Coordinates of C-alpha atoms and ligand atoms in Angstrom, one line a residue:
M15 CA -5.0 -1.3 -23.7
T16 CA -5.5 -5.0 -24.6
V17 CA -1.9 -5.6 -23.6
V18 CA -2.3 -3.8 -20.4
V19 CA -5.4 -5.7 -19.5
A20 CA -3.7 -9.0 -20.4
A21 CA -0.8 -8.1 -18.2
L22 CA -3.1 -7.2 -15.3
L23 CA -5.0 -10.4 -15.6
G24 CA -1.8 -12.4 -15.6
S25 CA -0.7 -10.4 -12.6
A26 CA -3.9 -11.1 -10.7
Y27 CA -3.6 -14.7 -11.5
A28 CA 0.0 -14.9 -10.4
L29 CA -0.9 -13.0 -7.3
G30 CA -3.7 -15.4 -6.5
R31 CA -1.5 -18.5 -6.7
S32 CA 2.0 -17.5 -5.8
L33 CA 1.8 -15.9 -2.4
V34 CA 1.5 -17.7 0.9
P35 CA -1.2 -16.1 2.9
D36 CA -0.4 -15.5 6.6
Q37 CA -3.6 -13.7 7.6
V38 CA -6.8 -14.9 9.1
P39 CA -9.5 -15.7 6.6
P40 CA -11.5 -12.8 5.4
R41 CA -15.1 -12.2 6.3
H42 CA -15.9 -11.1 2.8
S43 CA -15.0 -12.3 -0.5
A44 CA -12.6 -9.8 -1.9
G45 CA -11.9 -10.9 -5.4
A46 CA -8.3 -11.5 -6.5
T47 CA -6.7 -11.2 -3.1
T48 CA -8.9 -13.7 -1.4
S49 CA -8.2 -17.4 -1.2
A50 CA -9.3 -20.2 1.0
D51 CA -6.4 -19.5 3.2
G52 CA -7.0 -15.8 3.5
P53 CA -5.9 -12.6 1.9
H54 CA -2.3 -11.8 1.1
Y55 CA -2.5 -8.1 1.3
A56 CA -0.9 -7.0 -1.9
D57 CA -1.5 -3.6 -3.4
Q58 CA -2.0 -4.9 -6.8
P59 CA -5.0 -4.4 -9.1
S60 CA -7.2 -7.3 -10.0
G61 CA -8.8 -7.5 -13.4
G62 CA -10.7 -4.5 -14.4
E63 CA -9.2 -2.4 -11.8
P64 CA -6.5 0.4 -11.9
T65 CA -3.2 -0.3 -13.6
G66 CA -1.2 0.7 -10.6
G67 CA 0.7 3.2 -12.7
A68 CA 0.8 6.9 -12.1
P69 CA -1.3 8.8 -14.6
T70 CA 1.3 11.6 -14.6
G71 CA 4.8 11.8 -15.9
G72 CA 4.6 9.0 -18.4
A73 CA 7.4 7.1 -16.6
P74 CA 7.2 3.3 -16.4
T75 CA 5.6 2.4 -13.1
G76 CA 6.2 -1.2 -12.4
T77 CA 4.5 -3.0 -15.2
P78 CA 3.0 -6.2 -13.8
S79 CA 4.5 -9.4 -15.1
A80 CA 2.8 -10.8 -18.1
G81 CA 0.8 -13.9 -17.9
T82 CA -1.9 -15.8 -19.6
G83 CA -3.8 -17.2 -16.7
P84 CA -7.4 -16.4 -15.9
A85 CA -8.1 -13.5 -13.6
E86 CA -9.5 -14.4 -10.3
T87 CA -11.5 -11.2 -10.2
G88 CA -14.7 -12.3 -8.6
Q89 CA -17.1 -9.5 -8.4
D90 CA -14.4 -6.9 -9.2
G91 CA -14.3 -7.4 -12.9
S92 CA -17.0 -4.9 -13.7
G93 CA -14.7 -2.7 -15.6
Q94 CA -16.0 0.4 -13.9
T95 CA -12.5 1.7 -13.3
T96 CA -10.9 1.1 -16.7
G97 CA -9.5 4.0 -18.6
T98 CA -7.2 6.8 -17.7
D99 CA -9.2 8.2 -14.9
N100 CA -9.1 5.1 -12.7
L101 CA -7.5 6.8 -9.8
F102 CA -10.5 9.1 -9.2
G103 CA -8.1 11.9 -8.2
A104 CA -5.9 9.8 -5.8
H105 CA -2.5 11.3 -5.5
A106 CA 0.2 9.3 -7.2
T107 CA 3.1 11.6 -6.4
S108 CA 4.3 13.4 -3.4
G109 CA 3.4 16.8 -4.7
S110 CA 6.9 18.0 -4.1
P111 CA 10.4 17.3 -5.4
R112 CA 10.9 14.9 -2.5
L113 CA 10.5 11.2 -2.8
A114 CA 8.2 9.3 -0.4
L115 CA 8.6 5.7 0.7
T116 CA 5.4 4.0 1.7
F117 CA 5.1 0.7 3.5
D118 CA 1.8 -1.1 3.3
D119 CA -0.3 -3.8 5.0
G120 CA 1.4 -3.8 8.4
P121 CA 2.3 -3.5 11.0
D122 CA 3.9 -6.9 11.3
P123 CA 6.2 -7.8 14.2
R124 CA 8.5 -9.8 11.9
Y125 CA 9.3 -7.0 9.4
T126 CA 8.1 -3.6 10.6
P127 CA 10.8 -3.4 13.3
Q128 CA 13.4 -4.2 10.7
V129 CA 12.1 -1.5 8.4
L130 CA 12.0 1.0 11.3
A131 CA 15.6 0.2 12.2
L132 CA 16.8 0.7 8.6
L133 CA 14.9 4.0 8.3
R134 CA 16.4 5.1 11.5
E135 CA 19.9 4.2 10.4
Y136 CA 19.6 6.4 7.3
D137 CA 17.6 9.1 9.1
V138 CA 14.7 8.7 6.7
H139 CA 11.0 9.3 7.5
A140 CA 8.4 7.4 5.6
T141 CA 4.7 6.7 5.5
F142 CA 3.0 3.5 6.8
C143 CA -0.3 2.5 5.3
V144 CA -1.6 0.2 8.0
V145 CA -4.4 -2.3 8.1
G146 CA -6.8 -1.8 10.9
E147 CA -6.8 -5.3 12.3
N148 CA -3.0 -5.3 12.3
A149 CA -3.0 -2.0 14.1
Q150 CA -5.4 -3.4 16.7
N151 CA -3.1 -6.5 17.2
H152 CA 0.1 -4.5 17.3
P153 CA -0.4 -1.2 19.0
D154 CA 3.2 -1.1 20.1
L155 CA 4.3 -1.0 16.5
I156 CA 1.9 1.8 15.7
Q157 CA 3.4 3.7 18.6
A158 CA 6.9 3.0 17.4
I159 CA 6.0 4.2 13.9
V160 CA 4.7 7.5 15.2
N161 CA 7.3 8.0 17.8
E162 CA 10.0 7.7 15.2
G163 CA 8.5 10.5 13.1
H164 CA 6.8 8.5 10.4
T165 CA 3.3 9.3 9.2
L166 CA 0.3 7.1 8.9
C167 CA -2.1 6.2 6.2
N168 CA -5.4 4.3 6.6
H169 CA -5.3 1.1 4.5
S170 CA -8.8 -0.2 5.5
W171 CA -9.7 -2.6 8.2
H172 CA -9.2 -6.0 6.5
H173 CA -7.5 -5.1 3.2
D174 CA -10.7 -5.5 1.3
V175 CA -9.9 -4.8 -2.3
G176 CA -13.6 -4.9 -3.0
L177 CA -14.4 -2.2 -0.5
G178 CA -15.0 0.4 -3.1
A179 CA -18.0 -1.5 -4.4
R180 CA -19.7 -1.6 -1.1
S181 CA -22.1 1.1 0.2
A182 CA -20.9 4.4 1.3
D183 CA -22.0 3.5 4.9
A184 CA -20.0 0.3 4.8
I185 CA -17.0 2.1 3.5
R186 CA -17.3 4.8 6.1
A187 CA -17.6 2.2 8.9
D188 CA -14.5 0.3 7.7
L189 CA -12.4 3.4 7.5
L190 CA -13.6 4.7 10.8
R191 CA -13.0 1.4 12.5
T192 CA -9.4 1.5 11.2
N193 CA -8.8 5.0 12.4
E194 CA -10.2 4.0 15.8
A195 CA -7.7 1.1 16.1
I196 CA -4.8 3.4 15.2
R197 CA -5.9 6.0 17.7
A198 CA -6.4 3.3 20.4
A199 CA -2.6 3.0 20.1
V200 CA -1.8 6.6 19.5
P201 CA -4.5 9.0 20.6
N202 CA -4.9 12.0 18.3
A203 CA -2.6 10.4 15.7
P204 CA -2.9 12.4 12.5
I205 CA -4.4 10.1 9.8
V206 CA -4.8 12.2 6.7
W207 CA -4.1 9.7 4.0
Y208 CA -6.1 6.7 2.7
R209 CA -4.8 4.1 0.4
Q210 CA -7.4 1.7 -1.1
P211 CA -6.2 -1.9 -1.1
G212 CA -5.3 -3.1 -4.5
G213 CA -5.4 0.4 -5.8
A214 CA -9.0 -0.5 -6.6
W215 CA -10.3 3.0 -6.4
T216 CA -13.9 3.9 -6.9
Y217 CA -15.8 7.1 -6.7
P218 CA -17.5 6.1 -3.5
V219 CA -14.3 5.1 -1.7
V220 CA -12.6 8.3 -2.7
S221 CA -15.6 10.4 -1.7
V222 CA -15.9 8.8 1.8
A223 CA -12.2 9.1 2.4
R224 CA -12.3 12.7 1.6
Q225 CA -15.4 13.2 3.8
L226 CA -13.4 11.7 6.6
G227 CA -10.5 14.1 6.1
M228 CA -8.2 11.7 4.3
T229 CA -6.6 12.3 1.0
P230 CA -6.6 9.3 -1.4
L231 CA -3.0 8.1 -1.9
H232 CA -1.9 5.9 -4.8
W233 CA 1.8 5.4 -5.9
S234 CA 4.1 5.9 -8.9
V235 CA 6.8 3.3 -8.4
D236 CA 5.8 -0.3 -7.8
P237 CA 8.5 -3.0 -7.7
S238 CA 5.8 -5.6 -7.1
D239 CA 7.6 -6.8 -4.0
W240 CA 4.4 -8.7 -3.1
E241 CA 5.4 -11.1 -5.9
L242 CA 8.6 -12.0 -4.1
P243 CA 10.9 -11.2 -7.0
G244 CA 13.9 -11.1 -4.7
A245 CA 15.8 -8.2 -3.1
A246 CA 18.0 -7.6 -6.2
K247 CA 15.0 -7.1 -8.5
I248 CA 13.1 -5.0 -6.0
T249 CA 16.2 -2.8 -5.6
A250 CA 16.8 -2.4 -9.3
T251 CA 13.2 -1.4 -10.0
V252 CA 13.1 1.2 -7.3
L253 CA 16.4 2.7 -8.2
T254 CA 15.7 2.7 -11.9
Q255 CA 12.2 4.3 -11.6
A256 CA 12.7 6.7 -8.8
E257 CA 12.5 10.3 -9.6
P258 CA 11.6 13.5 -7.8
G259 CA 8.1 13.3 -6.4
S260 CA 7.9 9.6 -6.6
V261 CA 5.7 7.7 -4.2
V262 CA 7.3 4.2 -3.8
L263 CA 5.1 1.3 -2.9
L264 CA 6.7 -1.3 -0.6
H265 CA 5.2 -3.8 1.8
D266 CA 6.3 -4.6 5.4
A267 CA 3.5 -7.2 5.9
G268 CA 1.2 -9.5 4.1
G269 CA 3.6 -12.3 3.5
N270 CA 7.3 -13.0 3.6
R271 CA 8.8 -9.5 3.3
Q272 CA 12.4 -10.3 4.0
G273 CA 13.2 -9.6 0.4
T274 CA 11.7 -6.1 0.8
V275 CA 13.7 -5.6 4.0
D276 CA 16.9 -6.8 2.3
A277 CA 16.2 -4.5 -0.7
L278 CA 15.6 -1.6 1.5
R279 CA 19.1 -2.0 2.9
R280 CA 20.4 -1.5 -0.6
I281 CA 17.9 1.1 -1.7
L282 CA 18.3 3.6 1.2
P283 CA 22.0 4.5 0.7
D284 CA 21.4 5.2 -3.0
L285 CA 18.1 7.1 -2.7
T286 CA 19.4 9.2 0.1
A287 CA 22.3 10.2 -2.0
R288 CA 20.1 11.2 -4.9
F289 CA 16.9 12.6 -3.4
E290 CA 15.4 14.2 -0.4
L291 CA 13.1 11.7 1.2
E292 CA 10.1 12.6 3.2
A293 CA 7.2 11.2 5.1
L294 CA 4.1 12.3 3.4
P295 CA 2.9 15.4 5.3
T296 CA 0.1 15.4 7.8
D297 CA -1.3 18.5 6.3
P298 CA -1.9 17.7 2.6
T299 CA -3.9 20.2 0.6
Ligands
ZN11 ZN1 -2.1 -3.3 0.7

């Protein structure tokens, strides 16, 4: 456990200093993913938060890079989510033999269209975990995602990794605002998944998501593309760790994601030869 925590702290530290934010400044302090320049929208845990690994299967799940720097955890370092039950029941696998690709933090006009084009080329459907303010700013991309057969996941309004520590009412308002932005683009769009930014699950955020008809969604394969390791490393991690039922975490926004797009070009021919890929269903149990 000590090693894991140390790795996480290092990961949070690296995250805090290595990524170039491209978003507007946050309205709320959000721990490790907040800086003076704004959040960088990466689905990584900060100190004291979930490990990002699936609790099932025992397969390696994208161990964060080790480091020795201090965690920039802010108010999130309470430790309330340490231990093996830190997902609070969030799904970390697809629930079927099929593999699910998920793309977080968008939509982004620079990268989302490239991702959509590649998915179309390989006839693959995926799931997009969108940020409410980005959905509001790019309704055309929300429409494109749905029109091309992909499914949607609520990823909070402003990618607040500390959302789970707020009141149930505040969480509910955030999630509802996000769904409203999505549905302003696509009325009646099914939104049955919720992914907590940073994987920083708490009991309240899981409870509210479920009350709103959304199933909490984590992941099982994490190439840490938000750390900009390059297309080759992203590709290698995904292809090495993918297995039936995997939920793969990738990002089509939140920073420079060209490496992810380039990796996807290499990943798709391999994965489609080995697995059946699916968009996570809109009728999860
Ligand atoms: Zn995210």
